């Protein structure tokens, strides 16, 4: 008796099982994961059995209890998964690894529930169908579609096989992600001679010395070293763009494109297994390939995605070939011995030199104008002008997982809170995965209202990996890091400014995947808007504004190498589609052969024979972008066209901009997954999307028409 009550007491004290307004990120530990998730799953299994026993094809008897089950799992698993991304440890990993199969098993049981599926079908076929709101119709249709894709129609043996595949896919994705993180962490290049890292800017030297310091080189300082170069984004990019030492660039590049491709961190077999299992899953569901499964919940079809990629590829190819010619000629004019033999580790370096020469812009010299506090002020002022919201610090209101994390409250024009978000800006290679992302913490929901009157407010995470403050300097950002913050904030706005009270389609929930990048890519355009940029770009020491001349050069440099950058994304999107349509796992062609075949049409310099970038391609093997990476380009068409509505209204006309911003908020940001994205776009723009604004913004229109 005593042991059982002490167990209950321990569970009662488990922070994952508490009732909270904001997750207790400061106290959740690896030790809470196993008991917490197991207790939650046990409770939810009981809730699901009760729902199946009492279900009726009505909203209160079906959707309300279902939303409560889905939400509890999403929120609690979200806490654990988030901590794995930002505060990784071997203890946390093994705890997640152990309970993940149990969590997947429950999700499959929920997704394959016949009583729930039949109740949704009964709503669809009932005479009351026409009286439902558009959002409710979308919920019913998407629940039926998701159930079919979860294997609800499969009979016993096939369903068991399907479930085994799902479990194994989840396990392999986790392993893939861990291998990339560990391989990135494992690589360290210690440099002791200053001439070996000549050209590296002060910020990069400061960061490399700080890394060396943290690894036990106690006398490391920026000026004299020693320095440690890693494969973490900011470190890798600074070497590629600025190191004069060509052999150092080559070494770092080769290490980067072969990450997680050898030894006990080799992802090659994992990728093959993932592709094989995805194909098996597709066949079980009566699809020809996994891309068709992916497209079942998207705006596009395989054919339409391929058609768009080819249209953009042919518009970009000649420009990219010219880019390479320009680099050759420029490096030759600088007497570079490699001018006639430029390789992958030369292009970023010479591109930077050419950009500096052509536009007289030095990325590093711009950093002092982009200090993180000023960037956030400018971003919040822009959001206020466009969408009528006020954003204020609310640090201390919610627990955080690291002292650098900020917490903010968003209020509407009447002063009422509408949402909250966390911002975790800096790179922490030892425990935080690379890249940048936005995730939901809590979604807006009337059913889950805390007081029964107002909807529960949405909460988001915004995570970046930029250069941390060095010494007493604030975090000084590159222009690319500035764009990244705007991008992630666009995602967060769609989650936070939703007016949709149906929790299953509120915010970013229920939005077709190839439309979710619309608001994020839309926000990037404002980085080039004069008033916005000038309000941000203040020198962190003197307060002086970025010179007008420099702004004009930034604008002119916007389309610099646009063809090459476009092809890079098209390579990723095309290889993703090829691997999920006509690649035969275990056949005569390897995954790397497929990449090389795609690269012939998407890369001016063919990849190295030993290029294994696929072993680090997290988006499609450990993220949600399998047979969906094309979404970036698909949504870029939508976002460029959406921004062109502001251009048409007149970017200098503040009243017109506010009016268009209000319309954007009331459609793209407010409607969530409650309305089909094409209809939402047409409601905002007054017509269907056109690729013309994207090609115009990228300076590729002439090439396309030619």
XYZ file of C-alpha atoms in Angstrom:
706
model
C 0.000 0.000 0.000
C 2.750 2.424 0.982
C 4.691 1.840 -2.208
C 1.612 2.453 -4.369
C 0.789 5.724 -2.583
C 4.395 6.897 -2.834
C 4.248 6.133 -6.565
C 1.080 8.238 -6.855
C 2.819 10.973 -4.912
C 5.829 10.857 -7.255
C 3.517 11.024 -10.275
C 1.566 13.825 -8.663
C 4.780 15.802 -8.347
C 5.839 15.073 -11.942
C 5.978 18.488 -13.686
C 4.781 16.935 -16.973
C 1.491 15.989 -15.309
C 0.780 19.318 -13.589
C -1.956 21.685 -14.628
C -0.058 24.709 -15.991
C -0.583 27.943 -17.890
C 2.937 27.684 -19.328
C 5.057 24.500 -19.400
C 7.504 24.069 -16.475
C 10.573 24.029 -18.756
C 12.882 24.920 -15.886
C 12.184 21.770 -13.874
C 11.390 19.044 -16.420
C 14.249 16.573 -16.420
C 15.072 13.263 -18.129
C 13.894 11.432 -14.995
C 10.350 12.753 -15.460
C 9.962 11.473 -19.018
C 9.376 7.735 -18.545
C 6.903 7.908 -15.628
C 5.253 11.089 -16.911
C 4.606 9.946 -20.476
C 3.493 6.475 -19.321
C 1.019 7.917 -16.816
C -0.311 10.322 -19.446
C -0.733 7.529 -22.021
C -2.563 5.392 -19.468
C -4.978 8.251 -18.736
C -5.483 8.984 -22.456
C -6.136 5.308 -23.217
C -8.928 5.435 -20.636
C -10.264 8.655 -22.207
C -10.163 7.077 -25.670
C -12.023 3.937 -24.507
C -14.658 6.168 -22.916
C -14.966 8.216 -26.127
C -15.347 5.079 -28.269
C -18.012 3.735 -25.875
C -20.095 6.918 -25.831
C -19.357 8.445 -29.242
C -22.160 9.997 -31.285
C -21.832 11.857 -34.589
C -22.207 15.274 -32.917
C -19.653 17.942 -32.045
C -19.978 17.663 -28.216
C -19.869 13.847 -28.242
C -17.079 13.441 -30.805
C -14.863 16.438 -31.538
C -14.767 18.018 -28.080
C -13.466 14.886 -26.276
C -11.192 14.047 -29.237
C -9.615 17.508 -29.186
C -8.898 17.156 -25.458
C -7.101 13.832 -26.026
C -5.082 15.105 -29.002
C -4.150 18.319 -27.252
C -2.874 16.738 -24.027
C -0.559 14.456 -25.965
C 0.592 17.269 -28.287
C 1.395 19.626 -25.406
C 3.198 17.168 -23.113
C 5.124 15.368 -25.850
C 5.904 18.821 -27.267
C 7.661 19.793 -24.003
C 9.854 16.685 -24.056
C 10.612 16.925 -27.766
C 11.447 20.618 -27.472
C 13.925 19.981 -24.658
C 15.604 17.337 -26.825
C 16.105 20.006 -29.525
C 17.462 22.723 -27.233
C 18.905 20.913 -24.204
C 19.955 17.502 -25.454
C 21.528 14.940 -23.118
C 22.166 11.210 -23.275
C 19.726 10.667 -20.361
C 16.949 12.557 -22.148
C 17.643 10.689 -25.386
C 17.410 7.244 -23.834
C 14.232 8.165 -21.908
C 12.543 9.404 -25.106
C 13.781 6.394 -27.062
C 12.196 4.088 -24.497
C 8.735 5.698 -24.371
C 8.453 6.777 -27.993
C 7.185 3.359 -29.209
C 4.448 3.485 -26.555
C 3.453 6.983 -27.659
C 3.421 5.953 -31.348
C 1.355 2.868 -30.459
C -1.255 5.097 -28.809
C -1.317 7.488 -31.779
C -1.850 4.567 -34.153
C -4.642 3.215 -31.941
C -6.259 6.683 -31.967
C -5.742 7.201 -35.719
C -7.163 3.750 -36.500
C -10.203 4.021 -34.232
C -13.183 2.693 -36.220
C -15.841 4.215 -33.908
C -14.296 7.690 -34.307
C -13.846 7.236 -38.081
C -17.443 6.030 -38.511
C -18.771 8.924 -36.431
C -16.953 11.453 -38.656
C -18.306 9.698 -41.768
C -21.805 9.858 -40.282
C -21.442 13.646 -39.816
C -20.258 13.967 -43.433
C -23.263 11.987 -44.697
C -25.861 13.557 -42.381
C -28.514 16.058 -43.515
C -26.961 18.589 -41.072
C -23.669 18.659 -43.053
C -24.593 21.853 -44.912
C -25.271 23.707 -41.651
C -21.687 23.225 -40.385
C -19.235 26.123 -40.527
C -16.451 25.929 -43.086
C -13.890 25.257 -40.326
C -15.930 22.350 -38.964
C -16.317 20.859 -42.449
C -12.535 21.072 -42.877
C -12.040 19.260 -39.552
C -14.398 16.432 -40.533
C -12.878 15.987 -44.000
C -9.315 16.108 -42.719
C -10.038 13.661 -39.864
C -11.460 11.162 -42.367
C -8.469 11.604 -44.695
C -5.961 11.337 -41.820
C -7.659 8.176 -40.534
C -7.335 6.538 -43.953
C -3.655 7.589 -44.130
C -3.223 6.180 -40.592
C -4.412 2.771 -41.808
C -7.984 2.740 -40.428
C -9.219 0.741 -43.444
C -6.526 -1.947 -43.226
C -7.443 -5.412 -42.026
C -5.642 -7.263 -39.220
C -2.380 -8.535 -40.776
C -1.932 -5.514 -42.976
C -2.660 -3.193 -40.080
C -0.098 -4.937 -37.861
C 2.473 -4.613 -40.649
C 1.562 -0.928 -41.135
C 1.962 -0.277 -37.395
C 5.369 -1.954 -37.322
C 6.447 0.274 -40.231
C 5.256 3.415 -38.416
C 7.133 2.468 -35.245
C 10.315 1.736 -37.153
C 10.070 4.983 -39.159
C 9.800 7.032 -35.967
C 12.786 5.203 -34.462
C 14.901 5.661 -37.604
C 14.084 9.386 -37.867
C 15.183 9.923 -34.276
C 18.390 7.989 -34.883
C 19.058 9.959 -38.081
C 18.695 13.261 -36.212
C 20.936 12.131 -33.347
C 23.648 10.977 -35.751
C 23.671 14.372 -37.504
C 23.887 16.197 -34.179
C 26.649 13.899 -32.898
C 28.640 14.030 -36.150
C 28.428 17.840 -36.132
C 29.502 17.930 -32.500
C 32.328 15.422 -33.034
C 34.210 17.459 -35.633
C 36.686 19.977 -34.214
C 39.549 21.613 -36.057
C 42.098 23.142 -33.697
C 44.071 25.994 -35.286
C 47.082 27.463 -33.531
C 48.744 29.482 -36.320
C 47.176 32.832 -37.131
C 48.169 32.693 -40.815
C 46.058 29.536 -41.195
C 42.837 31.430 -40.522
C 43.681 34.683 -42.216
C 40.604 36.479 -43.519
C 38.283 35.300 -40.757
C 36.393 38.297 -39.357
C 36.648 39.368 -35.726
C 33.252 37.886 -34.785
C 34.255 34.474 -36.145
C 37.644 34.612 -34.411
C 35.943 35.582 -31.147
C 33.507 32.695 -31.461
C 36.272 30.196 -32.382
C 38.369 31.318 -29.382
C 35.305 31.082 -27.130
C 34.764 27.494 -28.360
C 38.428 26.696 -27.652
C 38.049 28.176 -24.169
C 35.017 25.978 -23.490
C 37.056 22.934 -24.597
C 39.770 23.564 -22.027
C 42.217 25.814 -23.931
C 42.315 28.296 -21.089
C 44.415 31.004 -22.721
C 42.364 31.192 -25.914
C 41.668 34.739 -27.079
C 40.338 36.080 -30.382
C 43.602 37.811 -31.404
C 46.097 35.003 -30.730
C 44.047 31.815 -30.459
C 44.073 28.956 -30.265
C 40.831 28.661 -32.230
C 38.447 25.767 -32.770
C 36.443 25.552 -36.003
C 33.292 23.416 -35.906
C 30.621 22.344 -38.411
C 28.011 24.398 -36.575
C 26.318 26.873 -38.967
C 27.964 30.195 -37.990
C 31.445 28.614 -37.731
C 31.183 26.631 -40.988
C 29.849 29.599 -42.983
C 32.473 32.036 -41.753
C 35.257 29.701 -42.974
C 33.549 29.094 -46.340
C 33.018 32.799 -46.953
C 36.151 34.358 -45.484
C 39.098 31.985 -44.927
C 41.883 32.789 -47.417
C 43.461 29.423 -46.668
C 42.064 27.294 -49.495
C 43.104 23.976 -47.990
C 41.292 24.874 -44.738
C 38.145 25.666 -46.738
C 38.445 22.349 -48.562
C 38.928 20.393 -45.343
C 35.916 22.001 -43.649
C 33.731 21.663 -46.779
C 34.557 17.976 -47.210
C 33.854 17.354 -43.516
C 30.502 19.134 -43.863
C 29.232 17.251 -46.939
C 30.267 13.906 -45.486
C 28.684 14.436 -42.045
C 27.071 11.308 -40.593
C 28.233 9.134 -43.492
C 30.829 6.871 -41.877
C 31.589 4.785 -38.797
C 28.977 4.312 -36.103
C 27.242 7.593 -37.030
C 26.660 6.529 -40.667
C 23.136 7.448 -41.851
C 23.380 5.738 -45.283
C 21.656 2.499 -44.251
C 19.142 4.465 -42.171
C 18.154 6.540 -45.218
C 17.733 3.384 -47.309
C 15.577 1.781 -44.618
C 13.442 4.926 -44.293
C 12.836 5.066 -48.064
C 12.082 1.321 -48.244
C 9.579 1.533 -45.369
C 7.915 4.669 -46.766
C 7.386 2.875 -50.079
C 5.943 -0.184 -48.296
C 3.619 2.092 -46.338
C 2.459 3.779 -49.573
C 1.695 0.410 -51.204
C -0.279 -0.756 -48.141
C -2.405 2.399 -48.493
C -2.888 1.716 -52.238
C -0.652 4.523 -53.486
C 2.070 4.043 -56.123
C 4.757 5.782 -54.087
C 5.332 7.821 -50.945
C 5.158 11.171 -52.769
C 1.489 10.454 -53.518
C 0.864 9.825 -49.792
C 2.569 13.124 -48.986
C 0.558 15.050 -51.596
C -2.745 13.671 -50.278
C -2.641 16.380 -47.580
C -1.114 19.213 -49.648
C -2.226 21.859 -52.137
C -0.039 20.488 -54.939
C 0.111 17.167 -56.781
C 3.371 15.427 -57.739
C 2.904 16.655 -61.333
C 2.213 20.265 -60.312
C 5.190 20.323 -57.936
C 7.499 18.935 -60.664
C 6.093 21.403 -63.171
C 6.778 24.388 -60.891
C 10.313 23.173 -60.067
C 11.109 22.760 -63.770
C 9.705 26.203 -64.599
C 11.891 27.789 -61.886
C 14.903 25.617 -62.812
C 14.876 26.683 -66.450
C 14.437 30.324 -65.391
C 17.466 29.994 -63.064
C 19.924 27.861 -65.058
C 21.450 30.438 -67.434
C 21.722 32.967 -64.620
C 23.573 30.377 -62.486
C 25.967 29.535 -65.342
C 26.646 33.265 -65.709
C 27.223 33.509 -61.931
C 29.973 30.902 -62.236
C 31.518 32.685 -65.228
C 31.566 35.911 -63.217
C 33.346 34.166 -60.330
C 35.960 32.661 -62.679
C 36.663 36.013 -64.324
C 36.794 37.854 -61.022
C 39.090 35.339 -59.292
C 41.319 35.384 -62.400
C 41.525 39.175 -62.194
C 42.770 38.696 -58.613
C 45.428 36.216 -59.823
C 43.876 33.340 -57.899
C 45.698 30.123 -58.815
C 42.377 28.230 -58.612
C 40.589 30.558 -61.086
C 40.402 27.936 -63.844
C 39.456 25.172 -61.453
C 36.923 26.654 -59.024
C 35.455 24.066 -56.704
C 32.660 23.939 -54.098
C 34.914 25.309 -51.354
C 35.782 28.306 -53.547
C 32.340 29.540 -54.589
C 31.248 31.080 -51.265
C 34.660 32.669 -50.730
C 34.860 34.257 -54.179
C 31.161 35.186 -54.129
C 31.778 37.218 -50.991
C 34.821 38.912 -52.558
C 32.843 39.661 -55.739
C 29.892 40.971 -53.720
C 32.276 43.260 -51.786
C 33.847 44.465 -55.013
C 30.648 44.860 -57.034
C 28.433 46.401 -54.376
C 31.099 47.499 -51.918
C 29.254 45.527 -49.226
C 31.043 43.505 -46.620
C 28.694 41.233 -44.656
C 30.947 41.471 -41.611
C 31.106 45.266 -41.675
C 27.301 45.305 -41.610
C 27.108 43.279 -38.366
C 27.576 46.250 -35.983
C 24.412 47.761 -37.517
C 22.330 44.679 -36.731
C 22.426 44.133 -32.985
C 19.769 41.712 -31.776
C 17.966 44.159 -29.427
C 17.569 46.722 -32.261
C 16.450 44.012 -34.701
C 13.721 42.843 -32.312
C 12.545 46.434 -31.697
C 12.303 47.036 -35.446
C 10.503 43.742 -36.033
C 7.969 44.494 -33.291
C 7.363 48.015 -34.623
C 6.741 46.573 -38.087
C 4.254 44.053 -36.637
C 2.519 46.923 -34.870
C 2.232 48.969 -38.074
C 1.083 46.064 -40.269
C -1.121 44.112 -37.903
C -2.032 46.534 -35.106
C -0.439 44.475 -32.315
C 1.833 45.426 -29.421
C 4.599 43.104 -28.291
C 6.099 43.519 -24.840
C 8.661 41.585 -22.767
C 7.086 39.246 -20.211
C 10.260 37.621 -18.865
C 9.585 35.866 -15.582
C 5.947 35.109 -16.395
C 6.841 31.680 -17.843
C 9.662 29.297 -16.866
C 12.477 28.911 -19.438
C 15.124 26.243 -20.198
C 18.117 28.589 -20.543
C 18.907 32.075 -19.203
C 19.261 33.468 -22.734
C 15.640 32.656 -23.567
C 13.258 35.628 -23.740
C 9.483 35.516 -23.229
C 7.028 37.976 -24.847
C 3.348 38.884 -24.648
C 1.323 40.060 -27.664
C -1.607 42.429 -27.139
C -4.174 43.653 -29.650
C -5.017 47.324 -30.148
C -7.466 47.247 -27.215
C -4.685 46.088 -24.858
C -5.979 42.526 -24.385
C -3.399 39.702 -24.552
C -3.824 37.520 -27.668
C -0.706 35.302 -27.526
C 2.741 34.641 -26.011
C 6.046 33.388 -27.390
C 9.514 32.225 -26.337
C 12.624 33.294 -28.255
C 15.837 31.246 -27.966
C 18.301 33.078 -30.247
C 21.855 31.740 -29.823
C 23.818 28.720 -30.960
C 24.752 26.146 -28.258
C 26.418 23.357 -30.268
C 26.905 21.039 -27.296
C 23.172 20.672 -26.598
C 21.083 22.438 -29.252
C 20.433 21.247 -32.779
C 21.337 23.535 -35.694
C 18.976 25.532 -37.915
C 16.009 27.693 -36.973
C 12.411 26.749 -36.354
C 9.060 27.746 -34.915
C 6.835 25.267 -33.057
C 3.562 25.489 -31.222
C 3.560 25.204 -27.432
C -0.207 25.690 -27.027
C -2.791 26.268 -29.760
C -5.744 28.642 -29.551
C -8.861 26.709 -28.537
C -12.324 27.426 -27.229
C -12.759 23.859 -25.933
C -9.599 24.186 -23.832
C -10.455 27.606 -22.442
C -9.070 28.135 -18.930
C -12.116 30.059 -17.699
C -14.850 28.721 -19.951
C -15.399 32.156 -21.484
C -12.416 33.232 -23.592
C -10.483 30.848 -25.840
C -7.162 29.500 -24.543
C -4.483 31.759 -26.018
C -1.806 30.429 -28.371
C 1.857 30.152 -27.316
C 4.799 29.615 -29.716
C 8.523 28.823 -29.697
C 10.921 30.727 -31.941
C 14.376 29.178 -32.035
C 17.435 30.443 -33.943
C 21.146 29.613 -33.934
C 22.919 32.910 -34.372
C 26.230 34.165 -33.055
C 25.955 34.719 -29.295
C 27.143 37.926 -27.609
C 30.946 37.937 -27.294
C 32.323 39.730 -24.217
C 30.268 42.871 -23.658
C 29.110 43.146 -27.277
C 25.482 42.238 -28.004
C 24.763 39.532 -30.586
C 25.740 41.195 -33.875
C 23.909 39.622 -36.787
C 24.571 39.002 -40.448
C 21.888 40.088 -42.886
C 21.039 36.394 -43.413
C 20.479 35.974 -39.651
C 18.227 39.035 -39.773
C 16.158 37.381 -42.535
C 15.988 34.168 -40.483
C 14.509 35.970 -37.453
C 11.900 37.646 -39.694
C 11.159 34.271 -41.318
C 10.531 32.406 -38.061
C 8.503 35.324 -36.719
C 6.230 35.016 -39.796
C 5.500 31.399 -38.821
C 4.898 32.455 -35.220
C 2.475 35.212 -36.284
C 0.300 32.752 -38.186
C 0.153 30.566 -35.097
C -0.430 33.450 -32.686
C -2.758 35.816 -34.572
C -5.263 33.144 -35.517
C -8.886 34.027 -34.804
C -9.935 30.422 -35.230
C -11.445 28.962 -32.051
C -11.732 25.383 -33.339
C -8.530 24.016 -31.801
C -7.958 21.315 -34.424
C -7.595 23.943 -37.198
C -6.357 26.967 -35.208
C -3.085 28.710 -36.069
C -0.799 26.506 -38.128
C -2.829 23.359 -37.382
C -4.646 21.918 -40.375
C -2.907 24.160 -42.927
C -1.648 22.260 -45.961
C 2.106 21.869 -45.595
C 2.979 23.586 -48.866
C 1.180 26.736 -47.698
C 2.770 27.042 -44.235
C 5.861 28.841 -45.545
C 3.762 31.701 -46.960
C 3.795 34.071 -43.928
C 7.417 33.248 -43.051
C 8.771 33.988 -46.527
C 6.439 36.979 -46.797
C 8.054 38.544 -43.710
C 11.558 38.228 -45.205
C 10.604 40.797 -47.859
C 10.383 43.492 -45.180
C 14.126 43.197 -44.519
C 14.576 45.124 -47.783
C 11.877 47.700 -47.048
C 13.671 51.012 -46.540
C 11.797 52.347 -43.503
C 11.873 48.965 -41.748
C 15.554 48.369 -42.357
C 16.602 51.911 -41.440
C 14.699 51.670 -38.149
C 16.719 48.545 -37.279
C 20.134 49.333 -38.689
C 21.691 51.482 -35.958
C 25.349 51.043 -35.046
C 25.442 49.348 -31.637
C 28.153 51.705 -30.296
C 27.544 55.065 -31.985
C 23.817 54.785 -32.719
C 24.421 56.064 -36.257
C 21.999 54.802 -38.920
C 23.135 52.617 -41.812
C 24.275 55.003 -44.587
C 21.726 55.483 -47.383
C 24.388 54.434 -49.903
C 24.817 51.099 -48.129
C 21.070 50.505 -48.142
C 20.978 51.068 -51.898
C 23.836 48.619 -52.344
C 22.014 46.015 -50.216
C 18.996 46.435 -52.437
C 21.100 46.090 -55.586
C 22.824 43.011 -54.141
C 19.478 41.334 -53.416
C 19.442 39.507 -56.736
C 23.176 38.753 -56.616
C 23.605 35.061 -57.501
C 19.812 34.591 -57.388
C 20.062 31.936 -60.099
C 22.607 29.910 -58.104
C 20.654 30.206 -54.839
C 17.425 29.223 -56.574
C 19.080 26.144 -58.121
C 20.356 25.059 -54.724
C 16.811 24.887 -53.338
C 15.594 23.213 -56.536
C 18.286 20.528 -56.162
C 17.070 19.752 -52.630
C 13.403 19.732 -53.682
C 14.026 17.637 -56.803
C 16.166 14.979 -55.134
C 13.499 14.728 -52.413
C 10.758 14.110 -55.004
C 12.911 11.668 -57.019
C 13.739 9.598 -53.909
C 10.024 9.389 -53.090
C 8.699 8.696 -56.614
C 10.900 6.599 -58.895
C 13.827 5.514 -56.700
C 13.845 1.773 -55.997
C 15.352 1.023 -52.557
C 17.855 -1.802 -52.846
C 17.949 -1.442 -56.654
C 20.950 -0.865 -58.921
C 20.980 2.894 -58.263
C 22.090 4.283 -54.868
C 20.585 7.351 -53.179
C 23.813 9.193 -54.060
C 23.411 8.224 -57.747
C 19.957 9.838 -57.665
C 21.441 13.010 -56.148
C 24.138 13.095 -58.853
C 21.523 12.612 -61.575
C 19.458 15.499 -60.194
C 22.590 17.634 -59.730
C 23.456 17.422 -63.435
C 20.449 19.680 -64.042
C 20.605 21.718 -60.836
C 24.294 22.339 -60.094
C 26.751 24.118 -62.339
C 29.664 22.374 -60.576
C 28.802 18.681 -60.146
C 28.922 17.403 -56.546
C 32.091 15.690 -55.319
C 32.054 11.905 -55.863
C 32.177 11.517 -52.070
C 29.398 14.090 -51.414
C 27.015 12.552 -48.862
C 24.854 15.577 -48.126
C 21.801 13.275 -48.020
C 23.172 11.766 -44.782
C 22.620 15.161 -43.150
C 19.370 16.128 -44.947
C 17.292 16.461 -41.770
C 14.313 18.144 -43.412
C 13.255 15.016 -45.285
C 14.578 12.234 -43.050
C 13.954 13.704 -39.592
C 11.620 16.664 -40.254
C 8.177 16.942 -41.807
C 9.352 17.658 -45.358
C 9.473 14.142 -46.905
C 8.289 14.562 -50.514
C 7.492 18.094 -49.423
C 10.693 20.129 -49.678
C 9.241 21.667 -52.860
C 6.891 23.490 -50.423
C 9.524 26.187 -49.927
C 9.337 27.101 -53.618
C 5.572 26.581 -53.831
C 5.030 28.908 -50.871
C 7.644 31.360 -52.186
C 5.374 31.907 -55.203
C 2.485 32.622 -52.797
C 4.542 34.849 -50.489
C 6.129 36.940 -53.262
C 2.688 37.465 -54.780
C 1.258 38.381 -51.354
C 4.025 40.945 -50.854
C 3.351 42.346 -54.321
C -0.089 43.379 -52.987
C 1.791 45.830 -50.722
C 3.912 46.974 -53.683
C 0.736 47.554 -55.702
C -0.759 49.548 -52.820
C 2.460 51.627 -52.608
C 5.119 50.845 -50.007
C 5.569 54.562 -49.293
C 1.883 55.043 -48.612
C 1.607 54.207 -44.901
C -2.210 54.243 -44.875
C -2.378 51.826 -47.825
C 0.259 49.587 -46.216
C -1.717 49.509 -42.946
C -4.931 48.711 -44.809
C -3.271 45.884 -46.767
C -1.610 44.650 -43.541
C -5.008 44.535 -41.855
C -6.379 42.478 -44.754
C -3.383 40.119 -44.548
C -3.972 39.672 -40.828
C -7.707 38.998 -41.282
C -7.111 36.354 -43.976
C -3.675 34.676 -44.135
C -2.923 35.065 -40.405
C -6.438 34.746 -38.943
C -8.150 31.881 -40.715
C -5.732 29.080 -39.813
C -6.540 25.661 -41.217
C -10.266 26.480 -41.142
C -10.346 27.361 -44.839
C -8.519 25.910 -47.859
C -5.281 27.893 -48.405
C -6.036 28.681 -52.046
C -9.372 30.214 -51.016
C -7.632 32.152 -48.232
C -5.085 33.486 -50.740
C -7.798 34.512 -53.218
C -9.707 36.256 -50.403
C -6.569 38.296 -49.645
C -5.287 38.893 -53.181
C -8.494 38.928 -55.171
C -7.134 36.347 -57.647
C -5.142 33.100 -57.861
C -1.347 33.234 -57.314
C 1.132 33.963 -60.121
C 4.880 33.082 -60.204
C 5.673 36.410 -61.904
C 6.375 38.436 -58.704
C 8.826 35.779 -57.457
C 10.812 35.786 -60.710
C 10.719 39.601 -60.713
C 11.980 39.840 -57.100
C 14.804 37.447 -57.983
C 15.763 39.329 -61.154
C 15.025 36.202 -63.221
C 12.069 37.433 -65.284
C 14.078 38.204 -68.416
C 15.622 34.729 -68.365
C 12.215 33.118 -67.956
C 10.627 34.958 -70.874
C 13.705 34.366 -73.023
